[in-house]
Coordinates of C-alpha atoms and ligand atoms in Angstrom, one line a residue:
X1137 CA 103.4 80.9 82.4
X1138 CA 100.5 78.8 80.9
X1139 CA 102.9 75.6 81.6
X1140 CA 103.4 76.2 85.2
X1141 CA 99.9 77.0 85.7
X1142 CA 99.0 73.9 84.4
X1143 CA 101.7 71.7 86.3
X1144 CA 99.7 74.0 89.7
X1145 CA 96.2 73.1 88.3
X1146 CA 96.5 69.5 87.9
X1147 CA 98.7 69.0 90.9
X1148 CA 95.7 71.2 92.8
X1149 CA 92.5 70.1 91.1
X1150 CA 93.5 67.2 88.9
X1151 CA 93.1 67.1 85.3
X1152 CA 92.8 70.5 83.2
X1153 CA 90.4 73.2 82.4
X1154 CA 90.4 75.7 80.2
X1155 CA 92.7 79.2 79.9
X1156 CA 91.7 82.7 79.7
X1157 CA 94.0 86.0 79.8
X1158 CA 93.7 89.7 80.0
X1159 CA 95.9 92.1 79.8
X1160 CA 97.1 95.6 81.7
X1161 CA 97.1 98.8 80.2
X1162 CA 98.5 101.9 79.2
X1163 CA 97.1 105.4 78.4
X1164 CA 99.0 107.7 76.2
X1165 CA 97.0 110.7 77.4
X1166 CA 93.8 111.8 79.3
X1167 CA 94.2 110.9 83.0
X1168 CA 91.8 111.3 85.8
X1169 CA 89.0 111.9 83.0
X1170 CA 87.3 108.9 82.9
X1171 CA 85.1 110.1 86.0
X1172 CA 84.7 113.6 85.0
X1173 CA 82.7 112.0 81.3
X1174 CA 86.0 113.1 79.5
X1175 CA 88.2 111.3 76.6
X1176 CA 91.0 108.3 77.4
X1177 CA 93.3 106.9 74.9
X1178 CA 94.5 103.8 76.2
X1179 CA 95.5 100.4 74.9
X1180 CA 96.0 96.8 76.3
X1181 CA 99.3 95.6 76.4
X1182 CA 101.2 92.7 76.7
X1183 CA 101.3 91.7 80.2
X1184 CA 98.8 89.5 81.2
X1185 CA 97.3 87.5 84.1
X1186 CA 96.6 84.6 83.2
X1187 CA 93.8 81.8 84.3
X1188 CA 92.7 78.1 84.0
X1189 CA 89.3 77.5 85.2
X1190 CA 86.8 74.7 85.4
X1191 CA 83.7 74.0 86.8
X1192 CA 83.5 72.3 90.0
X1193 CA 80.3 70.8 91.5
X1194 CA 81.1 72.7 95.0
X1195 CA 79.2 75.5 96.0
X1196 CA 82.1 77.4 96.3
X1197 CA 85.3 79.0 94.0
X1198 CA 88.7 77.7 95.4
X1199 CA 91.4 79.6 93.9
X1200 CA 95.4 79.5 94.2
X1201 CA 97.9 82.3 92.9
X1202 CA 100.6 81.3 91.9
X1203 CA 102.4 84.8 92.2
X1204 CA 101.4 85.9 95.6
X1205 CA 101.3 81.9 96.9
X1206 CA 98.1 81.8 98.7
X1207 CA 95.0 80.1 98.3
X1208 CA 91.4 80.9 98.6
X1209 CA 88.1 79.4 99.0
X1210 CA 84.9 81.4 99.0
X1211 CA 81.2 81.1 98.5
X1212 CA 79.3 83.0 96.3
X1213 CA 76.8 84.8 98.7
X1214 CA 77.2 88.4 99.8
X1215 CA 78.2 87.4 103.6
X1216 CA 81.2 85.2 102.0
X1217 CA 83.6 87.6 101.3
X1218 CA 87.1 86.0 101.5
X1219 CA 89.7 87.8 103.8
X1220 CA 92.6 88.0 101.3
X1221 CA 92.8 91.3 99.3
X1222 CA 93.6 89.2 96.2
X1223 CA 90.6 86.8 96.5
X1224 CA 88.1 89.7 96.7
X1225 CA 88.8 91.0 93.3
X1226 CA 87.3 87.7 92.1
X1227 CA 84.8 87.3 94.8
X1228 CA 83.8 90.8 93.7
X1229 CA 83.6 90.0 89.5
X1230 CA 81.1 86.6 90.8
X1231 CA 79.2 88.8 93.3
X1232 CA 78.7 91.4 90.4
X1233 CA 78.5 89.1 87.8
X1234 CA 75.2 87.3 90.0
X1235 CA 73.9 90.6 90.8
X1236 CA 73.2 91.8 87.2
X1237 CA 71.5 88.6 86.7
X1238 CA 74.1 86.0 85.4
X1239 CA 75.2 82.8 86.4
X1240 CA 78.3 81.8 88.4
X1241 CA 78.6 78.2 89.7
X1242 CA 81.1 76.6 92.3
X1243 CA 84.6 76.7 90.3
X1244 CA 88.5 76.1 90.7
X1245 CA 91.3 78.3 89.5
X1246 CA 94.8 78.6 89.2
X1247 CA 96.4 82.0 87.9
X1248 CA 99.4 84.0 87.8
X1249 CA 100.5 87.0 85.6
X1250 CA 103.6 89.7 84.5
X1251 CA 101.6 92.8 85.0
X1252 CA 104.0 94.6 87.5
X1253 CA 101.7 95.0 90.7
X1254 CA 101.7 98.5 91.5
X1255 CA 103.1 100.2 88.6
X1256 CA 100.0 101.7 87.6
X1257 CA 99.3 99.2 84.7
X1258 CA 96.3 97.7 86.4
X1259 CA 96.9 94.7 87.2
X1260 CA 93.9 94.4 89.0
X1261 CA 91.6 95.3 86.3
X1262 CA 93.7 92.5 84.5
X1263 CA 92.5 89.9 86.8
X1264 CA 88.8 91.4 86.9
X1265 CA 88.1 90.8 83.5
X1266 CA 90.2 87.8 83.1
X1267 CA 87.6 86.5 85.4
X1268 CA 84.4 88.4 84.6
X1269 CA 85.5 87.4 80.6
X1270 CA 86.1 83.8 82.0
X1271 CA 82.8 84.1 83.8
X1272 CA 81.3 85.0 80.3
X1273 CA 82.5 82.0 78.7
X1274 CA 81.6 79.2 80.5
X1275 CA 78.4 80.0 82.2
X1276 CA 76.4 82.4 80.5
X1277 CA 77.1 81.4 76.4
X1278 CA 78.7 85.3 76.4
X1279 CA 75.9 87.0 76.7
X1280 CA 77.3 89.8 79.0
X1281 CA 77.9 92.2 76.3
X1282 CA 81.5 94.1 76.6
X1283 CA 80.9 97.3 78.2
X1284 CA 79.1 95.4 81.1
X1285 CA 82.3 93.1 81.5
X1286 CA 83.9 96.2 82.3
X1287 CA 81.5 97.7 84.4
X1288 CA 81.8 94.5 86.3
X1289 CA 85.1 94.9 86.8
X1290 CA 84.8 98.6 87.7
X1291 CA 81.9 98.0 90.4
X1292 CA 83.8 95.7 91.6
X1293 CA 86.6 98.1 92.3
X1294 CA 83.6 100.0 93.9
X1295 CA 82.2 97.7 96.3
X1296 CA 84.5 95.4 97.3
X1297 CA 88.2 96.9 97.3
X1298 CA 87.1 100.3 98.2
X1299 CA 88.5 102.4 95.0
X1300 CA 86.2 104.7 93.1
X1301 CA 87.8 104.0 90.0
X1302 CA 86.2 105.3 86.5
X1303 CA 85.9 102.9 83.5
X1304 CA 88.8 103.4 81.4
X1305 CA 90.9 100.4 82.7
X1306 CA 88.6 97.8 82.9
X1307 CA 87.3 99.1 79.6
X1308 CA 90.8 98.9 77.9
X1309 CA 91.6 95.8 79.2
X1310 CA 88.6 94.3 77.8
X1311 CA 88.0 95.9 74.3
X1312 CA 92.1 95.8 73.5
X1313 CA 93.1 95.1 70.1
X1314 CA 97.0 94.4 68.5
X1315 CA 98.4 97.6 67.5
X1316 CA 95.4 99.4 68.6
X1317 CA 94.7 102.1 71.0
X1318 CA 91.5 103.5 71.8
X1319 CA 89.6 106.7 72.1
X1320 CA 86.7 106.6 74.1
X1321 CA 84.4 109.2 75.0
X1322 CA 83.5 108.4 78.6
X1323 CA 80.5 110.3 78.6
X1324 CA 78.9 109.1 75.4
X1325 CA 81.1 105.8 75.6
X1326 CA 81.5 106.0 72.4
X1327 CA 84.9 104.7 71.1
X1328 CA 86.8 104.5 68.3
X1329 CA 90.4 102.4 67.3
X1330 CA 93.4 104.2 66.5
X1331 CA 96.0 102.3 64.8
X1332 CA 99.4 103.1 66.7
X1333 CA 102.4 102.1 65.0
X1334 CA 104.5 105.5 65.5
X1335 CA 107.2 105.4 62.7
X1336 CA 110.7 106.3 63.9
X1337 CA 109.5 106.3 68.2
X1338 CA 108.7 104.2 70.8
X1339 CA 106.9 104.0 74.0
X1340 CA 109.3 103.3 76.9
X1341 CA 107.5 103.1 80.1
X1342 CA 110.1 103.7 83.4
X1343 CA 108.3 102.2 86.7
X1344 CA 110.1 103.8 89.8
X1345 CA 109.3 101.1 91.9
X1346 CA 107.7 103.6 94.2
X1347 CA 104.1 103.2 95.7
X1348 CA 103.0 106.0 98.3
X1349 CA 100.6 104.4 100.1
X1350 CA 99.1 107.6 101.1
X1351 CA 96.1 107.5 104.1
X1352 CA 92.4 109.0 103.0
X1353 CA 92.5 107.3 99.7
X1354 CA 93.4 110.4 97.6
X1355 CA 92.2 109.2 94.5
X1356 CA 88.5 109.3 95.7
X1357 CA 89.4 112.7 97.5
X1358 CA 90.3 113.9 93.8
X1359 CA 87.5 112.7 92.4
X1360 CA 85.1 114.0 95.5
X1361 CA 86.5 117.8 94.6
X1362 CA 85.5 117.5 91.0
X1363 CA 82.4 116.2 91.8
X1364 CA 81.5 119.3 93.9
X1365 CA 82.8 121.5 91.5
X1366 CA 80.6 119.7 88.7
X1367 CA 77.7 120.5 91.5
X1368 CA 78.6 123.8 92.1
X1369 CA 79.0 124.6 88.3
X1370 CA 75.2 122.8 88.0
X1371 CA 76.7 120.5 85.3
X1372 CA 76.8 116.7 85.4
X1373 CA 80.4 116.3 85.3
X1374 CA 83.3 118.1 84.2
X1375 CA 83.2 117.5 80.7
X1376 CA 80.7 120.1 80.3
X1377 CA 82.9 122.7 82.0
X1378 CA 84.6 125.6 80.2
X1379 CA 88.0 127.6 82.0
X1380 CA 85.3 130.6 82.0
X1381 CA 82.9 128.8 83.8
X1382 CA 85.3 127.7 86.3
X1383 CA 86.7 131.0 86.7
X1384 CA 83.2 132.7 87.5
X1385 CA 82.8 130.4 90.8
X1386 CA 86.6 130.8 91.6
X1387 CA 85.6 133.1 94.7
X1388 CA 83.0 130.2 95.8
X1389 CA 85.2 127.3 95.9
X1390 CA 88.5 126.0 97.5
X1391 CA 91.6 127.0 95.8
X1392 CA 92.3 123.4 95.6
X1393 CA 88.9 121.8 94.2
X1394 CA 90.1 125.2 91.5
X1395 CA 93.3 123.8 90.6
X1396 CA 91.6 120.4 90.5
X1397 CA 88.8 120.9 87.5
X1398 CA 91.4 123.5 86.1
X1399 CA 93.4 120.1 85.4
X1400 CA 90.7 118.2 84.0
X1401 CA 89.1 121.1 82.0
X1402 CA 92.9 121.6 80.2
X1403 CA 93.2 117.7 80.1
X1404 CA 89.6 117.1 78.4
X1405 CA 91.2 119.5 75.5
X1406 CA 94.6 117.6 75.4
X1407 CA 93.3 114.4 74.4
X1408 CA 91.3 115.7 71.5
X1409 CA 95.0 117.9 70.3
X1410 CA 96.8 114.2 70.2
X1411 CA 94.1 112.5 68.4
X1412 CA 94.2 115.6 65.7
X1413 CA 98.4 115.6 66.1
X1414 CA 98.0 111.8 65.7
X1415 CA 96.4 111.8 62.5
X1416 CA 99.1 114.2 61.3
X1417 CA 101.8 111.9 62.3
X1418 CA 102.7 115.3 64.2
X1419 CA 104.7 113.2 67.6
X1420 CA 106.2 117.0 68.6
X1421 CA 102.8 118.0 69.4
X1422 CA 101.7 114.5 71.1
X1423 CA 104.6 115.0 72.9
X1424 CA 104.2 118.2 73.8
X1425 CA 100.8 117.2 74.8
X1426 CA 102.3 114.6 77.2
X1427 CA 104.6 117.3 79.3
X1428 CA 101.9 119.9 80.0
X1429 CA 99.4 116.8 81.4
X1430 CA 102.5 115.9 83.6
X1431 CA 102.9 119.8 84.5
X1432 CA 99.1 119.6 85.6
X1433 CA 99.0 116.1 87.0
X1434 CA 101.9 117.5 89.5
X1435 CA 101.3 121.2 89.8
X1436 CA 97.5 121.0 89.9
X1437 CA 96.2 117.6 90.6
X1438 CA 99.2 117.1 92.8
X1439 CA 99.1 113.5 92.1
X1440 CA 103.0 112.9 91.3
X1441 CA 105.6 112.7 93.8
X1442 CA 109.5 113.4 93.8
X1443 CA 110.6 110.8 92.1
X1444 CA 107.9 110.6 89.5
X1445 CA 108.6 115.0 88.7
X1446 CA 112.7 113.7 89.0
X1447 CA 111.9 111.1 86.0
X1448 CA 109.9 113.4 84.0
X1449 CA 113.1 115.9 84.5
X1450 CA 115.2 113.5 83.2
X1451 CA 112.9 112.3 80.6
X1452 CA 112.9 116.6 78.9
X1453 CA 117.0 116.6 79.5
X1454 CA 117.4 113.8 77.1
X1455 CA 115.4 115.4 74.5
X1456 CA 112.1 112.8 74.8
X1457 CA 109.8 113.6 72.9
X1458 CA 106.8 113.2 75.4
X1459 CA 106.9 112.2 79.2
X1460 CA 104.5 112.1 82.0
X1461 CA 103.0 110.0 84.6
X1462 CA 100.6 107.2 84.0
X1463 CA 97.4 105.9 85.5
X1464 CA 96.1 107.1 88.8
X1465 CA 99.6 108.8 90.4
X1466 CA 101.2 108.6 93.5
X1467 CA 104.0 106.3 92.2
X1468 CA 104.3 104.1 89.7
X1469 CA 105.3 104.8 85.9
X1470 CA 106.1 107.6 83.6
X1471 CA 105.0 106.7 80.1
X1472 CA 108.1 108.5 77.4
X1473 CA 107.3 109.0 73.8
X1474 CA 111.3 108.5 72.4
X1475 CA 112.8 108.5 69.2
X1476 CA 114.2 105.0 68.5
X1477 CA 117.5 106.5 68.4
X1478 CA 118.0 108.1 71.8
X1479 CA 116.0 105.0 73.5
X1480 CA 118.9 103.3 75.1
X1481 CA 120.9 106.6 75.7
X1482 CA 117.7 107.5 77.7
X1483 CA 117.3 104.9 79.5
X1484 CA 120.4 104.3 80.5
X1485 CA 120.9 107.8 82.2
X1486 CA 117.4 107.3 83.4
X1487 CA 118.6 104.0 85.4
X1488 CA 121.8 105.4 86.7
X1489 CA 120.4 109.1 87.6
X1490 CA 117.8 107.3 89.3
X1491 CA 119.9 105.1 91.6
X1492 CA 122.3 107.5 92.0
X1493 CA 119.4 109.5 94.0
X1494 CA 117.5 107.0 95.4
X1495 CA 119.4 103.8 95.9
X1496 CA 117.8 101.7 93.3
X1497 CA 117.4 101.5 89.7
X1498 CA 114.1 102.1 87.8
X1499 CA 112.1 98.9 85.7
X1500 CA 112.0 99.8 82.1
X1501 CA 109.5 98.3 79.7
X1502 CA 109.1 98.6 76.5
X1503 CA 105.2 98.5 74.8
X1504 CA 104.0 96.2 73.2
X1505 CA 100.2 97.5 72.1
X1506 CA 98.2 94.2 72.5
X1507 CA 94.8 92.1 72.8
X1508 CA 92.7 92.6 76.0
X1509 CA 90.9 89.7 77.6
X1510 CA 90.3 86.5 75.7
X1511 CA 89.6 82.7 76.0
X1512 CA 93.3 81.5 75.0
Ligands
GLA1674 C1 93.2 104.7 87.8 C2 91.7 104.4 87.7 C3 91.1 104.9 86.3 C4 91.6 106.3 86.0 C5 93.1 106.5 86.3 C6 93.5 107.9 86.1 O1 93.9 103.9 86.9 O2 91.4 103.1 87.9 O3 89.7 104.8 86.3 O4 90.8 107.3 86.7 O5 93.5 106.1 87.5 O6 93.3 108.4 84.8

């Protein structure tokens, strides 16, 4: 990757600059919690987009993908707001970036990356703190600390590509260590390391290649119903909600917004069981864990979809020892705890179960627990 980037840049721009990477993510458990103050437990992994950079003395950032094959060039005022999708991710990080009081000057880029678009490994909070960490680097001596990297990558989500996202991708994509996945406490944002080097398993993750594109943006319609439940219950967020405070306003509130903070009150608890069962090198009840937030994700959040709950199916017939959707929902991957030994066997009846019912086989990849954003 880095060589073809560079054969781009200097064809491009001329010359070189220099390279900075981030990476995707996964979460082992604690979905949709990041916006209600509750625990994740992700980790950066490695797939990466990747980025060479330099200054230009141009007002303006002119920027080619390598993956998607389009160019960009952009200003760095508010009314300049490039037209490609792809381009306002990074228009976004500069915008932010300038708005919290740093500097961004006129620059050119080339980048490309092997997080799988759409397979709910954020790739786009990969390239936001590629860039913001890039950002960082050359034109403010890194004196955006590491939580407001993220944040820039997160109100950029906000403000310019329309998603209401919580921290915990941006965060793990910029704090990811080797071997390492992370507990943080999205209230307190305080976090803590977690070595992960499960003896005897592996984490397998099966991408369905499916995307619903569903209308109304249900992810901010999800987090809109625990918001009013938060109000209704007159706490800040979820994370301060008990089942028996829930259950006193049932009569007040919609059956769905219910099921909705049922999930993340249930969910809040789940994390904190897999750090305990974690430290116990007790995988059964991670595993375990990892069904019942599936259960919930489809039955109460109602964030899955067929082929997602078919995988998952699939996943408990082969005797995994933990399956369930990952990231935001509505397509993408299942994330499978699996003994070393039943791996292959699993995937393979995975792949041709799959096709056999809907015409095409699954991606598999296997995790590799890595280092978030970096100059390279
Ligand atoms: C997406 C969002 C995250 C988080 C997850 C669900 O990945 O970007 O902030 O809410 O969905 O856990």
């Amino acid at each position: 990757m880095e060589k073809q980037i560079s054969a781009e840049f200097e064809k491009r721009f001329g010359g070189t600059g220099t390279f900075y990477a981030s990476a995707g993510r996964i979460n082992l458990i604690g979905e949709h919690t990041d916006y209600n103050g509750g625990f994740v437990f992700p980790g950066a992994i490695d797939k990466v987009i990747m980025t060479e950079i330099r200054q230009n003395d141009l007002d303006k950032v002119r920027v080619y993908s390598i993956d998607i094959d389009d160019y960009a060039e952009f200003g760095l005022n508010e009314e300049d707001a490039p037209q490609q999708s792809w381009a306002r991710y990074i228009f976004g990080v500069c915008r932010e970036v300038i708005k919290r009081g740093g500097v961004v000057k006129g620059f050119d880029a080339v980048f490309a990356g092997n997080v799988p678009l759409g397979a709910g490994l954020s790739s786009s909070a990969a390239l936001e703190s590629c860039f913001a960490f890039a950002l960082n680097d050359m034109f403010n001596g890194n004196t955006i600390d590491k939580f407001e990297l993220a944040r820039i990558g997160q109100s950029t989500e906000h403000n310019y590509c329309g998603v209401n996202c919580g921290i915990m991708d941006q965060f793990a994509s910029v704090f990811g260590k080797k071997g390492q996945l992370m507990r943080l406490d999205c209230r307190s944002m305080e976090y803590e390391y977690y070595p992960f080097n499960p003896e005897g398993y592996e984490l397998v993750l099966v991408d369905s290649v499916v995307k619903h594109e569903l209308a109304d943006s249900p992810y901010n319609k999800r987090r809109q119903s625990c918001e009013r439940v938060a109000k209704r219950l007159g706490v800040e967020t979820l994370r301060d909600a008990t089942m028996e405070m829930l259950d006193e306003v049932k009569g007040d509130i919609t059956a769905e917004d219910y099921f909705r903070a049922k999930f993340v009150i249930e969910e809040k608890q789940r994390v904190l069981d897999v750090c305990d069962a974690l430290n116990r090198g007790d995988y059964d009840t991670v595993g375990e864990r990892m069904y019942e937030t599936h259960r919930g994700l489809s039955k109460d959040y109602e964030v899955s979809c067929e082929e997602l709950d078919y995988l998952n199916d699939i996943a408990r017939e082969c005797g995994v020892t933990g399956s369930r959707i990952m990231g935001g929902g509505f397509g993408g991957c299942t994330i499978n705890l699996v003994k070393n030994e039943l791996r292959d066997k699993f995937v393979e009846t995975a792949c041709r179960k799959f096709n056999e019912r809907y015409g095409h086989e699954p991606k598999i990849y296997d995790v590799v627990i890595s280092d978030g954003a970096r100059r390279v």
